Amino acid sequence: MTVSVERSWVAVCPSGEVPTGSGVAALLADGTQVAIFRTGKDFFGLSNVDPFSGAAVLSRGIVGDSSGVPVVASPIYKQQFDLATGRCLDEDGVSVPTYPVRVVNGVVHVGSP
């Protein structure tokens, strides 16, 4: 038996409000903070909470790449997180939750994980 769960999507902002090479924070109705990043045409969603400091700051991190992997460096202790997987590149076994992101008619939507 296969069980299929339909993903729900929440509109959070116009895509133009997410600057290329940077991030913004979105607060979902359940209180979850999601950091949304844009690298060219691609959008990514990660938890906004830095697991090392516990502060909701990843949306203010520095976006770049590490050996071709798009990353954000936390503004507090500078650990780098893969934007696609949430995996910390500096500490094995540490990651942040990821969220699917899509753009529909110029509006960014965040999906349920």
PDB file of N, CA and C in Angstrom, residues 21-22 37-46 62-73 79-89 96 98:
ATOM      1  N   GLY A  21      21.339  36.550  -4.521  1.00  0.00           N
ATOM      2  CA  GLY A  21      22.535  36.453  -3.697  1.00  0.00           C
ATOM      3  C   GLY A  21      22.300  36.843  -2.252  1.00  0.00           C
ATOM      4  N   SER A  22      21.042  36.764  -1.831  1.00  0.00           N
ATOM      5  CA  SER A  22      20.725  37.158  -0.462  1.00  0.00           C
ATOM      6  C   SER A  22      19.513  36.364   0.020  1.00  0.00           C
ATOM      7  N   PHE A  37      16.180  31.984   0.132  1.00  0.00           N
ATOM      8  CA  PHE A  37      17.355  32.507  -0.570  1.00  0.00           C
ATOM      9  C   PHE A  37      17.142  32.425  -2.069  1.00  0.00           C
ATOM     10  N   ARG A  38      17.804  33.324  -2.768  1.00  0.00           N
ATOM     11  CA  ARG A  38      17.744  33.344  -4.232  1.00  0.00           C
ATOM     12  C   ARG A  38      19.163  33.392  -4.770  1.00  0.00           C
ATOM     13  N   THR A  39      19.448  32.443  -5.662  1.00  0.00           N
ATOM     14  CA  THR A  39      20.745  32.450  -6.355  1.00  0.00           C
ATOM     15  C   THR A  39      20.434  32.430  -7.842  1.00  0.00           C
ATOM     16  N   GLY A  40      20.432  33.552  -8.480  1.00  0.00           N
ATOM     17  CA  GLY A  40      20.038  33.609  -9.881  1.00  0.00           C
ATOM     18  C   GLY A  40      18.570  33.256 -10.029  1.00  0.00           C
ATOM     19  N   LYS A  41      18.285  32.204 -10.792  1.00  0.00           N
ATOM     20  CA  LYS A  41      16.899  31.783 -11.000  1.00  0.00           C
ATOM     21  C   LYS A  41      16.400  30.852  -9.905  1.00  0.00           C
ATOM     22  N   ASP A  42      17.291  30.306  -9.099  1.00  0.00           N
ATOM     23  CA  ASP A  42      16.927  29.301  -8.106  1.00  0.00           C
ATOM     24  C   ASP A  42      16.579  29.928  -6.751  1.00  0.00           C
ATOM     25  N   PHE A  43      15.542  29.353  -6.137  1.00  0.00           N
ATOM     26  CA  PHE A  43      15.127  29.743  -4.788  1.00  0.00           C
ATOM     27  C   PHE A  43      15.287  28.537  -3.876  1.00  0.00           C
ATOM     28  N   PHE A  44      15.653  28.798  -2.615  1.00  0.00           N
ATOM     29  CA  PHE A  44      15.844  27.737  -1.625  1.00  0.00           C
ATOM     30  C   PHE A  44      15.181  28.160  -0.321  1.00  0.00           C
ATOM     31  N   GLY A  45      14.744  27.153   0.440  1.00  0.00           N
ATOM     32  CA  GLY A  45      14.160  27.424   1.754  1.00  0.00           C
ATOM     33  C   GLY A  45      14.825  26.584   2.825  1.00  0.00           C
ATOM     34  N   LEU A  46      15.299  27.238   3.878  1.00  0.00           N
ATOM     35  CA  LEU A  46      15.914  26.562   5.028  1.00  0.00           C
ATOM     36  C   LEU A  46      15.263  27.105   6.294  1.00  0.00           C
ATOM     37  N   ILE A  62      25.622  35.168   4.726  1.00  0.00           N
ATOM     38  CA  ILE A  62      26.299  35.489   3.467  1.00  0.00           C
ATOM     39  C   ILE A  62      26.094  34.325   2.506  1.00  0.00           C
ATOM     40  N   VAL A  63      25.514  34.614   1.335  1.00  0.00           N
ATOM     41  CA  VAL A  63      25.244  33.593   0.319  1.00  0.00           C
ATOM     42  C   VAL A  63      26.420  33.536  -0.655  1.00  0.00           C
ATOM     43  N   GLY A  64      26.839  32.325  -0.961  1.00  0.00           N
ATOM     44  CA  GLY A  64      27.943  32.131  -1.897  1.00  0.00           C
ATOM     45  C   GLY A  64      27.981  30.695  -2.341  1.00  0.00           C
ATOM     46  N   ASP A  65      29.180  30.201  -2.666  1.00  0.00           N
ATOM     47  CA  ASP A  65      29.292  28.788  -2.979  1.00  0.00           C
ATOM     48  C   ASP A  65      30.597  28.251  -2.411  1.00  0.00           C
ATOM     49  N   SER A  66      30.576  26.948  -2.165  1.00  0.00           N
ATOM     50  CA  SER A  66      31.756  26.254  -1.667  1.00  0.00           C
ATOM     51  C   SER A  66      31.981  25.072  -2.594  1.00  0.00           C
ATOM     52  N   SER A  67      33.007  25.154  -3.421  1.00  0.00           N
ATOM     53  CA  SER A  67      33.308  24.126  -4.421  1.00  0.00           C
ATOM     54  C   SER A  67      32.098  23.833  -5.299  1.00  0.00           C
ATOM     55  N   GLY A  68      31.387  24.884  -5.678  1.00  0.00           N
ATOM     56  CA  GLY A  68      30.242  24.743  -6.566  1.00  0.00           C
ATOM     57  C   GLY A  68      28.922  24.456  -5.874  1.00  0.00           C
ATOM     58  N   VAL A  69      28.937  24.285  -4.562  1.00  0.00           N
ATOM     59  CA  VAL A  69      27.711  24.032  -3.799  1.00  0.00           C
ATOM     60  C   VAL A  69      27.190  25.371  -3.281  1.00  0.00           C
ATOM     61  N   PRO A  70      25.930  25.740  -3.614  1.00  0.00           N
ATOM     62  CA  PRO A  70      25.403  27.000  -3.082  1.00  0.00           C
ATOM     63  C   PRO A  70      25.221  26.903  -1.564  1.00  0.00           C
ATOM     64  N   VAL A  71      25.738  27.888  -0.841  1.00  0.00           N
ATOM     65  CA  VAL A  71      25.718  27.853   0.620  1.00  0.00           C
ATOM     66  C   VAL A  71      25.323  29.204   1.203  1.00  0.00           C
ATOM     67  N   VAL A  72      24.938  29.149   2.475  1.00  0.00           N
ATOM     68  CA  VAL A  72      24.806  30.363   3.279  1.00  0.00           C
ATOM     69  C   VAL A  72      25.708  30.170   4.492  1.00  0.00           C
ATOM     70  N   ALA A  73      26.457  31.211   4.829  1.00  0.00           N
ATOM     71  CA  ALA A  73      27.296  31.201   6.026  1.00  0.00           C
ATOM     72  C   ALA A  73      26.553  31.963   7.114  1.00  0.00           C
ATOM     73  N   GLN A  79      29.424  29.063  10.219  1.00  0.00           N
ATOM     74  CA  GLN A  79      29.297  27.737   9.619  1.00  0.00           C
ATOM     75  C   GLN A  79      28.509  27.866   8.325  1.00  0.00           C
ATOM     76  N   GLN A  80      28.896  27.033   7.336  1.00  0.00           N
ATOM     77  CA  GLN A  80      28.243  27.078   6.033  1.00  0.00           C
ATOM     78  C   GLN A  80      27.224  25.945   5.922  1.00  0.00           C
ATOM     79  N   PHE A  81      26.048  26.277   5.357  1.00  0.00           N
ATOM     80  CA  PHE A  81      24.979  25.306   5.156  1.00  0.00           C
ATOM     81  C   PHE A  81      24.641  25.230   3.675  1.00  0.00           C
ATOM     82  N   ASP A  82      24.574  23.981   3.171  1.00  0.00           N
ATOM     83  CA  ASP A  82      24.183  23.734   1.781  1.00  0.00           C
ATOM     84  C   ASP A  82      22.741  24.201   1.599  1.00  0.00           C
ATOM     85  N   LEU A  83      22.500  25.082   0.642  1.00  0.00           N
ATOM     86  CA  LEU A  83      21.150  25.615   0.453  1.00  0.00           C
ATOM     87  C   LEU A  83      20.172  24.554  -0.043  1.00  0.00           C
ATOM     88  N   ALA A  84      20.657  23.543  -0.745  1.00  0.00           N
ATOM     89  CA  ALA A  84      19.763  22.515  -1.287  1.00  0.00           C
ATOM     90  C   ALA A  84      19.406  21.439  -0.267  1.00  0.00           C
ATOM     91  N   THR A  85      20.347  21.104   0.621  1.00  0.00           N
ATOM     92  CA  THR A  85      20.120  19.988   1.542  1.00  0.00           C
ATOM     93  C   THR A  85      20.043  20.398   3.008  1.00  0.00           C
ATOM     94  N   GLY A  86      20.537  21.585   3.354  1.00  0.00           N
ATOM     95  CA  GLY A  86      20.579  22.031   4.739  1.00  0.00           C
ATOM     96  C   GLY A  86      21.770  21.490   5.515  1.00  0.00           C
ATOM     97  N   ARG A  87      22.579  20.647   4.882  1.00  0.00           N
ATOM     98  CA  ARG A  87      23.719  20.018   5.561  1.00  0.00           C
ATOM     99  C   ARG A  87      24.794  21.061   5.886  1.00  0.00           C
ATOM    100  N   CYS A  88      25.318  20.984   7.101  1.00  0.00           N
ATOM    101  CA  CYS A  88      26.416  21.872   7.497  1.00  0.00           C
ATOM    102  C   CYS A  88      27.709  21.328   6.891  1.00  0.00           C
ATOM    103  N   LEU A  89      28.442  22.168   6.184  1.00  0.00           N
ATOM    104  CA  LEU A  89      29.683  21.739   5.542  1.00  0.00           C
ATOM    105  C   LEU A  89      30.856  21.748   6.512  1.00  0.00           C
ATOM    106  N   VAL A  96      20.166  21.759   8.971  1.00  0.00           N
ATOM    107  CA  VAL A  96      18.957  22.520   9.276  1.00  0.00           C
ATOM    108  C   VAL A  96      17.850  22.003   8.360  1.00  0.00           C
ATOM    109  N   THR A  98      15.012  21.757   5.610  1.00  0.00           N
ATOM    110  CA  THR A  98      14.802  22.448   4.337  1.00  0.00           C
ATOM    111  C   THR A  98      13.312  22.492   4.038  1.00  0.00           C
TER     112      THR A  98
END
